[in-house]
Amino acid sequence: MKVTVKKVVFLGTGGTIAGRSVDRSDNVGYLSAQVGVTQLLEGLPALAAALQGITPESEQVAQVDSKDMDWSQWQALYARALHHLQREDVEALVITHGTDTLEETAFFLSRVLPGDLLASKPVVLTCAMRPSTADFPDGPQNLCDAAVVANALGARGVLVVCAGVVHSARDVQKVHPYRLDAFSSGEAGPLGWVEEGQVRWVRLIHQHGGVKPGLRWPAGPWPRVEIVVNAVGMGGAAVRALCAVPAAPDAPVRGIVVAGTGNGTINHGMEAALAQARAKGVRVVITTRCALGQLVGARGAPVADAEYLGLSVVKARIALVLELLGER
Ligand code: ASP
């Protein structure tokens, strides 16, 4: 009988978790994305206990500060994640990532990886707020916690683990620029916590994965979708500038996500400019700049763009990019 050794694959993409500083006491002045994921795992003897007999494997997919993450790196990450999830011997993936755009990559993967694979094989993103060379780094604990979650009964979908908290890809947001516990799931709350090598789940995600029909990766740049925020004194100038014929190498704008005030309200000047944009074929999605809650329709009437309801502005932008990719 063939015995298969079960594996968790660690995919490295960079970030502060892989950062290095000259001064060990400096938690802010460092270079992100310097240490390879294999080296991070080698310096972590506690990982074996977290994995409980499952063998770690590692692969460097990118090495960037996550503010510089782009479509081509997402395409590569998607391809490698899919490849490993399809392997019979792989039980789960852990992805190391910078905190700044972690919620975007997590949401993207949750939208494009096949739901049937994610139903039994979790993809766990983790990160750090201090570089690997810090006197008191948080990365090692986060990596071990991510391994525990990857190996936990009931783990499914795309998850984020930071500072002992387990979040869903849909709800998680970076809410603090410095604190070790930099993420929040807002009103939805966390999925659970990692406590002394055990996961205490408080809820499970219902929807995991799903590939948009017709979705194909473009050979060139992905559809250009921009974000505009309504605020006091904002008129239509920004929207009109976005819709003007661009100078090379920029592509014409295909979509605009508006972070509206309150319940998605938009001032008159911007509203008029958005109407012109729509008339030119630009897809406009309205969200709210409020940190919590979602748009509410008058007296139960459906709010336009219901599929974007409850998504943060940056996640609505990803959903719109994927919608436009599916339409090509
Ligand atoms: N700028 C870093 C990054 O996102 C921040 C971090 O990882 O905490 O890669």
Tab-separated table of C-alpha atoms and ligand atoms in Angstrom:
chain	number	residue	atom	x	y	z
A	1	MET	CA	0.000	0.000	0.000
A	2	LYS	CA	1.343	3.420	-0.941
A	3	VAL	CA	1.560	5.737	2.063
A	4	THR	CA	1.248	9.415	1.125
A	5	VAL	CA	3.091	11.926	3.276
A	6	LYS	CA	0.693	14.798	3.939
A	7	LYS	CA	2.049	18.271	3.283
A	8	VAL	CA	1.367	21.923	3.958
A	9	VAL	CA	2.907	24.185	1.315
A	10	PHE	CA	4.221	27.598	2.419
A	11	LEU	CA	4.217	30.141	-0.409
A	12	GLY	CA	6.350	33.246	0.201
A	13	THR	CA	5.464	36.619	-1.276
A	14	GLY	CA	7.556	38.995	0.910
A	15	GLY	CA	6.315	41.622	3.355
A	16	THR	CA	7.549	42.677	6.783
A	17	ILE	CA	7.471	39.076	7.975
A	18	ALA	CA	10.428	38.660	5.595
A	19	GLY	CA	11.881	42.084	6.445
A	20	ARG	CA	15.324	42.968	7.801
A	21	SER	CA	16.502	46.014	9.762
A	22	VAL	CA	19.998	47.193	10.605
A	23	ASP	CA	19.003	48.089	14.170
A	24	ARG	CA	17.204	45.217	15.931
A	25	SER	CA	15.304	47.633	18.171
A	26	ASP	CA	13.877	49.542	15.177
A	27	ASN	CA	10.397	48.171	14.379
A	28	VAL	CA	9.651	50.766	11.716
A	29	GLY	CA	12.847	51.562	9.772
A	30	TYR	CA	13.483	48.306	7.917
A	31	LEU	CA	13.417	46.824	4.449
A	32	SER	CA	10.463	44.578	3.658
A	33	ALA	CA	10.803	41.330	1.648
A	34	GLN	CA	14.460	40.397	2.248
A	35	VAL	CA	14.382	36.868	3.674
A	36	GLY	CA	13.182	33.823	1.740
A	37	VAL	CA	10.258	31.766	3.016
A	38	THR	CA	12.435	28.629	3.294
A	39	GLN	CA	14.831	30.514	5.573
A	40	LEU	CA	11.898	31.754	7.692
A	41	LEU	CA	10.734	28.173	8.205
A	42	GLU	CA	14.256	26.910	8.963
A	43	GLY	CA	14.515	29.412	11.812
A	44	LEU	CA	11.326	28.099	13.387
A	45	PRO	CA	11.806	24.909	15.419
A	46	ALA	CA	8.297	25.260	16.919
A	47	LEU	CA	6.770	24.712	13.480
A	48	ALA	CA	7.041	20.918	13.760
A	49	ALA	CA	4.766	20.890	16.816
A	50	ALA	CA	2.284	23.201	15.089
A	51	LEU	CA	2.153	20.905	12.046
A	52	GLN	CA	1.802	17.698	14.089
A	53	GLY	CA	3.548	15.322	11.715
A	54	ILE	CA	2.591	17.081	8.498
A	55	THR	CA	5.582	17.904	6.314
A	56	PRO	CA	6.224	21.521	5.345
A	57	GLU	CA	7.244	22.388	1.819
A	58	SER	CA	8.080	25.900	0.631
A	59	GLU	CA	8.174	27.949	-2.548
A	60	GLN	CA	8.994	31.611	-3.165
A	61	VAL	CA	6.363	33.028	-5.522
A	62	ALA	CA	7.254	36.719	-5.127
A	63	GLN	CA	9.455	38.864	-2.881
A	64	VAL	CA	7.804	42.286	-2.565
A	65	ASP	CA	6.635	44.906	-0.126
A	66	SER	CA	2.906	44.306	-0.515
A	67	LYS	CA	2.248	47.944	-1.443
A	68	ASP	CA	3.925	46.933	-4.725
A	69	MET	CA	1.869	43.788	-5.293
A	70	ASP	CA	0.464	43.793	-8.814
A	71	TRP	CA	-1.688	41.797	-11.206
A	72	SER	CA	1.195	39.723	-12.606
A	73	GLN	CA	2.180	38.599	-9.099
A	74	TRP	CA	-1.454	37.749	-8.356
A	75	GLN	CA	-1.635	35.706	-11.534
A	76	ALA	CA	1.518	33.804	-10.515
A	77	LEU	CA	0.233	33.299	-6.960
A	78	TYR	CA	-3.116	32.048	-8.255
A	79	ALA	CA	-1.361	29.563	-10.596
A	80	ARG	CA	0.946	28.196	-7.878
A	81	ALA	CA	-1.852	28.031	-5.289
A	82	LEU	CA	-4.083	26.150	-7.727
A	83	HIS	CA	-1.258	23.788	-8.656
A	84	HIS	CA	-0.552	22.862	-5.029
A	85	LEU	CA	-4.229	22.640	-4.010
A	86	GLN	CA	-4.771	20.129	-6.814
A	87	ARG	CA	-2.041	17.831	-5.420
A	88	GLU	CA	-3.409	14.860	-3.513
A	89	ASP	CA	-0.687	15.004	-0.869
A	90	VAL	CA	-1.300	18.693	-0.026
A	91	GLU	CA	-3.736	19.430	2.793
A	92	ALA	CA	-3.454	23.207	3.012
A	93	LEU	CA	-1.479	26.263	1.954
A	94	VAL	CA	0.062	29.006	4.078
A	95	ILE	CA	0.953	32.238	2.281
A	96	THR	CA	3.299	34.787	3.852
A	97	HIS	CA	2.380	38.321	2.774
A	98	GLY	CA	2.860	41.979	3.670
A	99	THR	CA	0.124	43.410	5.857
A	100	ASP	CA	-0.587	46.482	3.713
A	101	THR	CA	-2.533	44.730	0.941
A	102	LEU	CA	-3.014	41.337	2.557
A	103	GLU	CA	-6.802	41.751	2.672
A	104	GLU	CA	-6.857	42.363	-1.087
A	105	THR	CA	-4.840	39.250	-1.965
A	106	ALA	CA	-6.919	37.159	0.441
A	107	PHE	CA	-10.158	38.424	-1.104
A	108	PHE	CA	-8.855	37.924	-4.648
A	109	LEU	CA	-7.870	34.304	-3.932
A	110	SER	CA	-11.212	33.661	-2.226
A	111	ARG	CA	-12.969	34.796	-5.413
A	112	VAL	CA	-10.883	32.941	-7.985
A	113	LEU	CA	-9.768	29.637	-6.451
A	114	PRO	CA	-12.238	26.779	-7.030
A	115	GLY	CA	-14.783	26.394	-4.223
A	116	ASP	CA	-14.599	22.591	-4.221
A	117	LEU	CA	-10.870	22.673	-3.410
A	118	LEU	CA	-11.237	25.391	-0.762
A	119	ALA	CA	-14.040	23.418	0.899
A	120	SER	CA	-11.531	20.850	2.149
A	121	LYS	CA	-8.143	22.601	1.821
A	122	PRO	CA	-7.763	25.955	3.562
A	123	VAL	CA	-5.517	28.706	2.267
A	124	VAL	CA	-4.157	30.670	5.238
A	125	LEU	CA	-2.471	34.039	4.775
A	126	THR	CA	-0.215	35.361	7.496
A	127	CYS	CA	2.089	38.311	8.038
A	128	ALA	CA	3.962	40.375	10.616
A	129	MET	CA	4.118	43.950	11.798
A	130	ARG	CA	7.785	43.710	12.831
A	131	PRO	CA	10.705	42.591	10.670
A	132	SER	CA	12.212	39.135	11.122
A	133	THR	CA	15.357	40.675	12.664
A	134	ALA	CA	13.493	42.594	15.415
A	135	ASP	CA	14.336	41.988	19.076
A	136	PHE	CA	10.754	40.807	19.572
A	137	PRO	CA	9.421	39.731	16.165
A	138	ASP	CA	5.775	38.724	15.779
A	139	GLY	CA	6.282	36.765	12.542
A	140	PRO	CA	7.383	33.439	14.113
A	141	GLN	CA	4.283	33.242	16.318
A	142	ASN	CA	2.020	34.217	13.410
A	143	LEU	CA	3.625	31.566	11.178
A	144	CYS	CA	3.119	28.867	13.823
A	145	ASP	CA	-0.480	30.011	14.385
A	146	ALA	CA	-1.120	29.910	10.627
A	147	ALA	CA	0.269	26.353	10.534
A	148	VAL	CA	-2.068	25.383	13.391
A	149	VAL	CA	-5.056	26.823	11.508
A	150	ALA	CA	-3.966	25.148	8.244
A	151	ASN	CA	-3.977	21.853	10.116
A	152	ALA	CA	-7.170	22.442	12.124
A	153	LEU	CA	-10.379	20.513	11.787
A	154	GLY	CA	-13.039	22.723	10.224
A	155	ALA	CA	-10.633	25.120	8.508
A	156	ARG	CA	-11.796	25.967	4.997
A	157	GLY	CA	-11.814	28.793	2.507
A	158	VAL	CA	-9.296	31.619	2.453
A	159	LEU	CA	-8.364	32.712	5.970
A	160	VAL	CA	-6.100	35.325	7.526
A	161	VAL	CA	-4.213	34.737	10.763
A	162	CYS	CA	-2.548	37.585	12.655
A	163	ALA	CA	-1.890	38.149	16.371
A	164	GLY	CA	-3.750	34.974	17.319
A	165	VAL	CA	-6.955	35.995	15.520
A	166	VAL	CA	-8.492	34.099	12.579
A	167	HIS	CA	-10.349	36.268	10.029
A	168	SER	CA	-12.275	35.545	6.843
A	169	ALA	CA	-10.978	36.939	3.558
A	170	ARG	CA	-14.254	38.781	2.984
A	171	ASP	CA	-14.382	40.658	6.296
A	172	VAL	CA	-10.763	41.304	7.229
A	173	GLN	CA	-9.272	44.787	6.999
A	174	LYS	CA	-6.011	46.305	8.150
A	175	VAL	CA	-7.140	48.927	10.656
A	176	HIS	CA	-3.918	49.996	12.347
A	177	PRO	CA	-0.562	51.088	10.917
A	178	TYR	CA	1.573	49.965	13.883
A	179	ARG	CA	-0.153	47.686	16.420
A	180	LEU	CA	0.713	43.965	16.262
A	181	ASP	CA	-3.015	43.198	16.220
A	182	ALA	CA	-3.458	45.322	13.108
A	183	PHE	CA	-6.518	43.606	11.618
A	184	SER	CA	-10.234	43.608	12.314
A	185	SER	CA	-13.226	41.807	10.854
A	186	GLY	CA	-15.465	44.719	11.797
A	187	GLU	CA	-19.055	43.948	12.685
A	188	ALA	CA	-18.771	40.349	11.427
A	189	GLY	CA	-16.127	39.593	14.056
A	190	PRO	CA	-13.354	37.021	13.832
A	191	LEU	CA	-13.847	33.390	12.879
A	192	GLY	CA	-11.871	32.303	15.899
A	193	TRP	CA	-8.650	32.501	17.873
A	194	VAL	CA	-5.502	30.414	18.143
A	195	GLU	CA	-4.838	29.576	21.771
A	196	GLU	CA	-1.829	27.489	22.803
A	197	GLY	CA	-1.778	25.564	19.551
A	198	GLN	CA	-5.555	25.026	19.358
A	199	VAL	CA	-8.145	26.866	17.300
A	200	ARG	CA	-11.281	28.049	19.077
A	201	TRP	CA	-13.793	28.634	16.287
A	202	VAL	CA	-16.747	30.922	16.924
A	203	ARG	CA	-18.161	30.823	13.413
A	204	LEU	CA	-17.397	29.247	10.060
A	205	ILE	CA	-17.450	30.834	6.644
A	206	HIS	CA	-20.284	29.645	4.476
A	207	GLN	CA	-19.141	30.818	1.093
A	208	HIS	CA	-15.681	29.822	-0.012
A	209	GLY	CA	-14.212	30.210	-3.454
A	210	GLY	CA	-15.921	30.113	-6.766
A	211	VAL	CA	-14.583	30.940	-10.163
A	212	LYS	CA	-16.470	33.540	-12.152
A	213	PRO	CA	-17.786	32.001	-15.371
A	214	GLY	CA	-15.849	33.224	-18.359
A	215	LEU	CA	-12.963	34.511	-16.272
A	216	ARG	CA	-9.757	34.489	-18.276
A	217	TRP	CA	-6.462	36.134	-17.385
A	218	PRO	CA	-5.500	38.802	-19.901
A	219	ALA	CA	-2.177	38.736	-21.677
A	220	GLY	CA	-1.658	42.412	-20.868
A	221	PRO	CA	-2.809	44.686	-18.043
A	222	TRP	CA	-6.028	43.977	-16.203
A	223	PRO	CA	-9.041	46.310	-16.611
A	224	ARG	CA	-8.284	49.709	-15.118
A	225	VAL	CA	-10.594	50.420	-12.170
A	226	GLU	CA	-10.057	53.550	-10.089
A	227	ILE	CA	-11.344	54.647	-6.669
A	228	VAL	CA	-12.875	58.062	-5.960
A	229	VAL	CA	-13.849	59.263	-2.473
A	230	ASN	CA	-16.692	61.736	-1.938
A	231	ALA	CA	-15.814	64.441	0.611
A	232	VAL	CA	-16.565	68.061	1.378
A	233	GLY	CA	-15.736	70.227	-1.628
A	234	MET	CA	-15.243	67.322	-4.043
A	235	GLY	CA	-16.857	68.011	-7.372
A	236	GLY	CA	-16.700	66.159	-10.671
A	237	ALA	CA	-13.134	67.126	-11.630
A	238	ALA	CA	-11.464	63.903	-10.481
A	239	VAL	CA	-14.019	61.726	-12.291
A	240	ARG	CA	-13.763	63.818	-15.474
A	241	ALA	CA	-9.952	63.623	-15.360
A	242	LEU	CA	-10.130	59.836	-14.968
A	243	CYS	CA	-12.430	59.541	-17.972
A	244	ALA	CA	-10.329	61.764	-20.254
A	245	VAL	CA	-8.365	60.005	-22.979
A	246	PRO	CA	-5.209	58.810	-21.178
A	247	ALA	CA	-1.646	59.397	-22.262
A	248	ALA	CA	0.366	56.245	-23.038
A	249	PRO	CA	1.133	53.881	-21.333
A	250	ASP	CA	-2.070	54.254	-19.290
A	251	ALA	CA	-5.152	52.320	-20.378
A	252	PRO	CA	-8.593	53.959	-20.517
A	253	VAL	CA	-10.555	53.647	-17.301
A	254	ARG	CA	-13.115	50.802	-17.397
A	255	GLY	CA	-14.613	51.160	-13.944
A	256	ILE	CA	-14.876	53.560	-11.027
A	257	VAL	CA	-15.624	52.561	-7.440
A	258	VAL	CA	-17.005	55.463	-5.447
A	259	ALA	CA	-16.539	55.560	-1.692
A	260	GLY	CA	-19.676	57.589	-1.073
A	261	THR	CA	-20.436	59.535	2.057
A	262	GLY	CA	-22.756	57.803	4.550
A	263	ASN	CA	-25.328	55.611	2.835
A	264	GLY	CA	-23.521	55.988	-0.513
A	265	THR	CA	-24.382	59.650	-1.089
A	266	ILE	CA	-22.519	61.669	-3.702
A	267	ASN	CA	-22.419	65.441	-4.168
A	268	HIS	CA	-24.106	67.019	-7.201
A	269	GLY	CA	-20.919	67.807	-9.132
A	270	MET	CA	-19.554	64.292	-8.799
A	271	GLU	CA	-22.947	62.747	-9.557
A	272	ALA	CA	-23.124	64.670	-12.865
A	273	ALA	CA	-19.597	63.596	-13.812
A	274	LEU	CA	-20.431	59.966	-12.966
A	275	ALA	CA	-23.516	60.143	-15.200
A	276	GLN	CA	-21.248	61.248	-18.067
A	277	ALA	CA	-18.830	58.430	-17.241
A	278	ARG	CA	-21.657	55.862	-17.342
A	279	ALA	CA	-22.801	57.257	-20.687
A	280	LYS	CA	-19.284	56.575	-22.017
A	281	GLY	CA	-19.528	52.926	-20.899
A	282	VAL	CA	-17.572	53.219	-17.652
A	283	ARG	CA	-18.970	50.852	-15.004
A	284	VAL	CA	-19.654	52.728	-11.753
A	285	VAL	CA	-20.067	50.961	-8.394
A	286	ILE	CA	-21.146	52.860	-5.294
A	287	THR	CA	-19.925	51.842	-1.841
A	288	THR	CA	-19.540	53.770	1.415
A	289	ARG	CA	-16.533	55.369	3.034
A	290	CYS	CA	-18.000	54.385	6.443
A	291	ALA	CA	-15.813	51.846	8.238
A	292	LEU	CA	-18.737	49.671	9.357
A	293	GLY	CA	-22.097	48.595	7.969
A	294	GLN	CA	-23.301	48.439	4.380
A	295	LEU	CA	-25.589	50.454	2.083
A	296	VAL	CA	-29.263	50.162	2.982
A	297	GLY	CA	-32.034	50.529	0.384
A	298	ALA	CA	-35.029	52.738	1.137
A	299	ARG	CA	-37.850	50.733	2.745
A	300	GLY	CA	-36.392	47.389	1.792
A	301	ALA	CA	-35.878	48.306	-1.866
A	302	PRO	CA	-32.800	46.541	-3.265
A	303	VAL	CA	-29.714	48.725	-3.364
A	304	ALA	CA	-28.066	48.847	-6.767
A	305	ASP	CA	-25.034	46.571	-7.128
A	306	ALA	CA	-26.251	44.152	-4.448
A	307	GLU	CA	-23.359	41.776	-5.125
A	308	TYR	CA	-20.989	44.473	-3.905
A	309	LEU	CA	-22.912	45.008	-0.683
A	310	GLY	CA	-20.802	44.967	2.438
A	311	LEU	CA	-17.493	44.908	0.570
A	312	SER	CA	-14.898	47.476	1.560
A	313	VAL	CA	-13.915	49.975	-1.126
A	314	VAL	CA	-10.731	48.110	-2.088
A	315	LYS	CA	-12.512	44.753	-2.211
A	316	ALA	CA	-15.325	46.226	-4.319
A	317	ARG	CA	-12.603	47.362	-6.720
A	318	ILE	CA	-11.267	43.781	-6.992
A	319	ALA	CA	-14.795	42.438	-7.508
A	320	LEU	CA	-15.285	44.977	-10.305
A	321	VAL	CA	-11.959	44.090	-11.936
A	322	LEU	CA	-13.037	40.423	-11.907
A	323	GLU	CA	-16.482	41.337	-13.267
A	324	LEU	CA	-14.854	43.233	-16.147
A	325	LEU	CA	-12.394	40.383	-16.770
A	326	GLY	CA	-15.377	38.008	-17.075
A	327	GLU	CA	-17.033	40.299	-19.616
A	328	ARG	CA	-14.168	40.437	-22.059
B	1	ASP	N1	4.871	47.469	3.876
B	1	ASP	C1	4.832	46.130	4.420
B	1	ASP	C2	4.144	45.233	3.398
B	1	ASP	O1	2.944	45.297	3.274
B	1	ASP	C3	4.083	46.150	5.676
B	1	ASP	C4	3.921	44.827	6.354
B	1	ASP	O2	4.152	43.747	5.836
B	1	ASP	O3	3.504	44.914	7.517
B	1	ASP	O4	4.802	44.451	2.761
